[in-house]
């Protein structure tokens, strides 16, 4: 599968700060997904993006599907301790059932 | 409760001893998949299945087998495990044409 470049690899932030992470690829995709993995658990879908330029919010989370269809970002506003975990971007190609995940961004929130 | 279950949750075994990790979902999902998670490498897909008796290779299928004889079950088989298969394994399922995959709790496998 194609490689996704997800950055940063890890982040340490103070509670209350905003967070931004992104994924880029050299290929064009039809779908961008953002998952969160809490410590000791399986990933859970946060936001799904299906259209170039799409901006979607889920509570304090906002994600955008880049206009070029080669990138996506996830923002978390006013971080809280339960935001700790690993955030993964993922994509699926047109007509494909195969999901490819980025390497993840590990978020630590300092109370 | 809608869920994906995996067994066992933890397993320590020796090189070459065949093992099976079971996965079961109670949501009547058609699509199921296996991933392995390794530090610094994220989640990599091993195999997936679009329906009963329909499976296909993911990105890292070497050393693994799967079967899908029933809709709810998708076991992962390691015929001759090796130490490089020490990893955290996740099973996932979803509806057809949906990207919202529901993940199981994970199986931590150590091969010595």
Coordinates of C-alpha atoms in Angstrom, one line a residue:
Chain A
X1 CA 0.0 0.0 0.0
X2 CA 0.9 3.7 -0.3
X3 CA 2.8 5.4 2.5
X4 CA 1.2 8.1 4.6
X5 CA 3.4 10.7 6.3
X6 CA 1.9 11.6 9.6
X7 CA 3.3 14.3 11.8
X8 CA 4.3 15.0 14.4
X9 CA 5.2 11.6 15.8
X10 CA 4.6 12.7 19.3
X11 CA 3.4 15.8 21.2
X12 CA 3.5 17.0 24.8
X13 CA 1.1 19.8 25.5
X14 CA -0.4 21.6 28.5
X15 CA -4.0 21.0 29.3
X16 CA -6.1 23.7 27.6
X17 CA -3.8 24.1 24.6
X18 CA -4.9 23.5 21.0
X19 CA -3.3 20.7 19.0
X20 CA -2.8 20.2 15.3
X21 CA -1.6 17.2 13.4
X22 CA -1.6 16.3 9.8
X23 CA -1.1 13.6 7.2
X24 CA 0.2 13.9 3.7
X25 CA 0.7 11.6 0.7
X26 CA 2.0 11.7 -2.8
X27 CA -1.1 10.0 -4.1
X28 CA -4.7 11.3 -4.4
X29 CA -7.3 9.6 -2.1
X30 CA -11.0 9.6 -2.0
X31 CA -11.4 9.2 1.7
X32 CA -9.5 10.4 4.8
X33 CA -10.3 9.0 8.2
X34 CA -9.1 9.9 11.7
X35 CA -9.0 7.3 14.5
X36 CA -8.0 7.6 18.1
X37 CA -6.5 4.8 20.2
X38 CA -6.8 5.0 23.9
X39 CA -4.0 3.3 25.9
X40 CA -4.7 -0.5 26.0
X41 CA -7.6 -0.4 23.6
X42 CA -8.4 -0.7 19.9
X43 CA -8.7 2.4 17.6
X44 CA -12.1 4.2 17.4
X45 CA -13.2 6.3 14.5
X46 CA -13.3 10.1 15.2
X47 CA -14.1 11.7 11.9
X48 CA -14.5 10.6 8.3
X49 CA -14.0 12.9 5.3
X50 CA -15.2 12.0 1.8
X51 CA -14.9 15.2 -0.2
X52 CA -12.0 17.5 -1.1
X53 CA -12.2 20.7 0.9
X54 CA -14.6 19.1 3.4
X55 CA -14.4 20.5 6.9
X56 CA -16.0 18.4 9.7
X57 CA -16.3 18.9 13.4
X58 CA -17.0 16.4 16.2
X59 CA -17.1 18.3 19.5
X60 CA -13.7 19.9 20.1
X61 CA -12.2 18.0 17.1
X62 CA -12.1 19.5 13.6
X63 CA -10.7 17.8 10.5
X64 CA -10.3 18.9 6.9
X65 CA -9.8 17.0 3.6
X66 CA -7.2 19.0 1.7
X67 CA -8.2 20.6 -1.6
X68 CA -5.4 18.7 -3.4
X69 CA -6.8 15.4 -2.0
X70 CA -3.3 14.6 -0.8
X71 CA -3.5 15.8 2.8
X72 CA -5.7 16.1 5.8
X73 CA -5.3 17.8 9.2
X74 CA -6.9 17.2 12.6
X75 CA -7.2 19.9 15.2
X76 CA -8.2 19.5 18.9
X77 CA -9.2 22.6 20.8
X78 CA -8.8 23.2 24.5
X79 CA -7.2 19.8 25.2
X80 CA -8.1 17.8 28.3
X81 CA -6.3 14.8 29.9
X82 CA -8.6 12.3 28.3
X83 CA -7.4 13.4 24.9
X84 CA -4.2 11.4 25.6
X85 CA -3.7 8.6 23.1
X86 CA -2.5 7.8 19.6
X87 CA -4.2 9.5 16.7
X88 CA -4.1 7.8 13.3
X89 CA -5.0 9.0 9.9
X90 CA -6.1 6.4 7.4
X91 CA -7.1 6.3 3.8
X92 CA -8.9 4.1 1.4
X93 CA -8.6 4.1 -2.4
X94 CA -11.6 4.3 -4.7
X95 CA -13.6 1.0 -4.7
X96 CA -11.1 -0.5 -2.2
X97 CA -12.0 -2.2 1.1
X98 CA -8.4 -1.9 2.2
X99 CA -7.5 0.7 4.8
X100 CA -4.0 2.0 5.1
X101 CA -3.0 3.7 8.4
X102 CA -0.4 6.4 9.1
X103 CA 2.2 5.7 11.8
X104 CA 0.3 7.7 14.4
X105 CA 0.7 10.8 16.5
X106 CA 1.1 10.1 20.2
X107 CA -0.4 12.9 22.3
X108 CA 0.4 13.5 25.9
X109 CA -1.5 16.1 27.9
X110 CA 0.2 17.6 31.0
X111 CA -2.5 18.6 33.6
Chain B
X1 CA -23.9 -4.8 23.2
X2 CA -22.3 -4.4 19.7
X3 CA -18.8 -5.6 19.9
X4 CA -15.8 -7.3 18.4
X5 CA -14.2 -9.9 20.6
X6 CA -10.8 -11.5 20.3
X7 CA -9.3 -14.4 22.2
X8 CA -6.9 -14.8 23.7
X9 CA -6.0 -11.3 24.9
X10 CA -2.4 -12.3 25.7
X11 CA -0.4 -15.2 24.4
X12 CA 3.2 -16.3 24.9
X13 CA 4.3 -19.1 22.7
X14 CA 7.5 -20.7 21.2
X15 CA 8.8 -20.6 17.6
X16 CA 7.0 -23.1 15.3
X17 CA 4.0 -24.0 17.5
X18 CA 0.9 -23.4 15.5
X19 CA -1.6 -21.0 17.0
X20 CA -5.0 -19.4 16.2
X21 CA -6.3 -16.1 17.4
X22 CA -10.1 -16.0 17.2
X23 CA -12.2 -13.0 16.3
X24 CA -16.0 -12.7 16.4
X25 CA -18.4 -9.8 15.8
X26 CA -22.1 -9.6 16.7
X27 CA -23.1 -6.8 14.3
X28 CA -23.7 -8.9 11.2
X29 CA -20.9 -7.0 9.5
X30 CA -19.8 -8.3 6.1
X31 CA -16.3 -6.9 6.2
X32 CA -13.6 -8.1 8.6
X33 CA -9.9 -7.4 8.8
X34 CA -6.8 -8.2 10.8
X35 CA -4.0 -5.7 11.6
X36 CA -0.8 -5.8 13.5
X37 CA 0.6 -2.9 15.4
X38 CA 4.3 -2.4 16.0
X39 CA 6.1 0.6 17.7
X40 CA 6.9 3.2 15.1
X41 CA 5.1 1.4 12.3
X42 CA 1.5 2.1 13.1
X43 CA -1.3 -0.3 12.1
X44 CA -0.6 -2.6 9.1
X45 CA -3.2 -4.7 7.5
X46 CA -2.6 -8.5 7.3
X47 CA -5.7 -9.9 5.6
X48 CA -9.2 -8.8 5.0
X49 CA -12.5 -10.4 4.1
X50 CA -15.4 -8.9 2.2
X51 CA -17.8 -11.7 2.9
X52 CA -18.0 -15.4 3.7
X53 CA -15.4 -17.4 1.8
X54 CA -14.0 -14.2 0.3
X55 CA -10.6 -13.1 1.6
X56 CA -7.6 -11.1 0.3
X57 CA -4.1 -10.1 1.3
X58 CA -3.3 -6.9 3.0
X59 CA 0.1 -5.2 3.2
X60 CA 1.8 -7.8 5.4
X61 CA 0.3 -11.3 4.8
X62 CA 3.5 -13.4 5.0
X63 CA 3.4 -16.0 7.7
X64 CA -0.4 -15.7 8.3
X65 CA -3.5 -17.5 7.2
X66 CA -7.2 -16.6 7.6
X67 CA -10.5 -18.2 6.9
X68 CA -14.1 -16.9 6.8
X69 CA -16.5 -19.9 7.0
X70 CA -19.1 -17.9 8.9
X71 CA -20.0 -14.3 8.8
X72 CA -19.3 -13.6 12.4
X73 CA -15.9 -15.3 12.8
X74 CA -12.6 -14.5 11.2
X75 CA -9.7 -16.4 12.8
X76 CA -6.1 -15.6 12.3
X77 CA -3.8 -18.6 12.0
X78 CA 0.0 -18.7 12.5
X79 CA 1.1 -22.1 11.2
X80 CA 4.7 -21.7 12.3
X81 CA 5.1 -18.5 14.4
X82 CA 8.5 -16.8 14.5
X83 CA 9.8 -14.1 16.8
X84 CA 9.2 -11.3 14.2
X85 CA 5.5 -12.0 14.6
X86 CA 5.7 -10.7 18.2
X87 CA 3.2 -7.9 18.0
X88 CA -0.2 -6.5 19.0
X89 CA -2.9 -7.8 16.8
X90 CA -6.3 -6.2 16.2
X91 CA -9.4 -7.6 14.5
X92 CA -11.9 -5.1 13.0
X93 CA -15.3 -5.3 11.2
X94 CA -17.6 -2.9 9.3
X95 CA -20.7 -2.8 7.2
X96 CA -20.3 -3.2 3.5
X97 CA -19.2 0.1 1.8
X98 CA -18.5 1.7 5.2
X99 CA -15.2 2.8 6.5
X100 CA -16.2 2.9 10.1
X101 CA -14.3 -0.1 11.3
X102 CA -15.0 -1.4 14.8
X103 CA -11.9 -2.7 16.4
X104 CA -11.5 -5.5 18.9
X105 CA -9.6 -5.0 22.2
X106 CA -6.3 -6.5 20.8
X107 CA -4.2 -9.6 21.3
X108 CA -0.7 -9.2 22.5
X109 CA 1.4 -12.1 21.1
X110 CA 5.0 -12.9 22.1
X111 CA 6.9 -15.6 20.2
X112 CA 10.1 -16.7 21.9

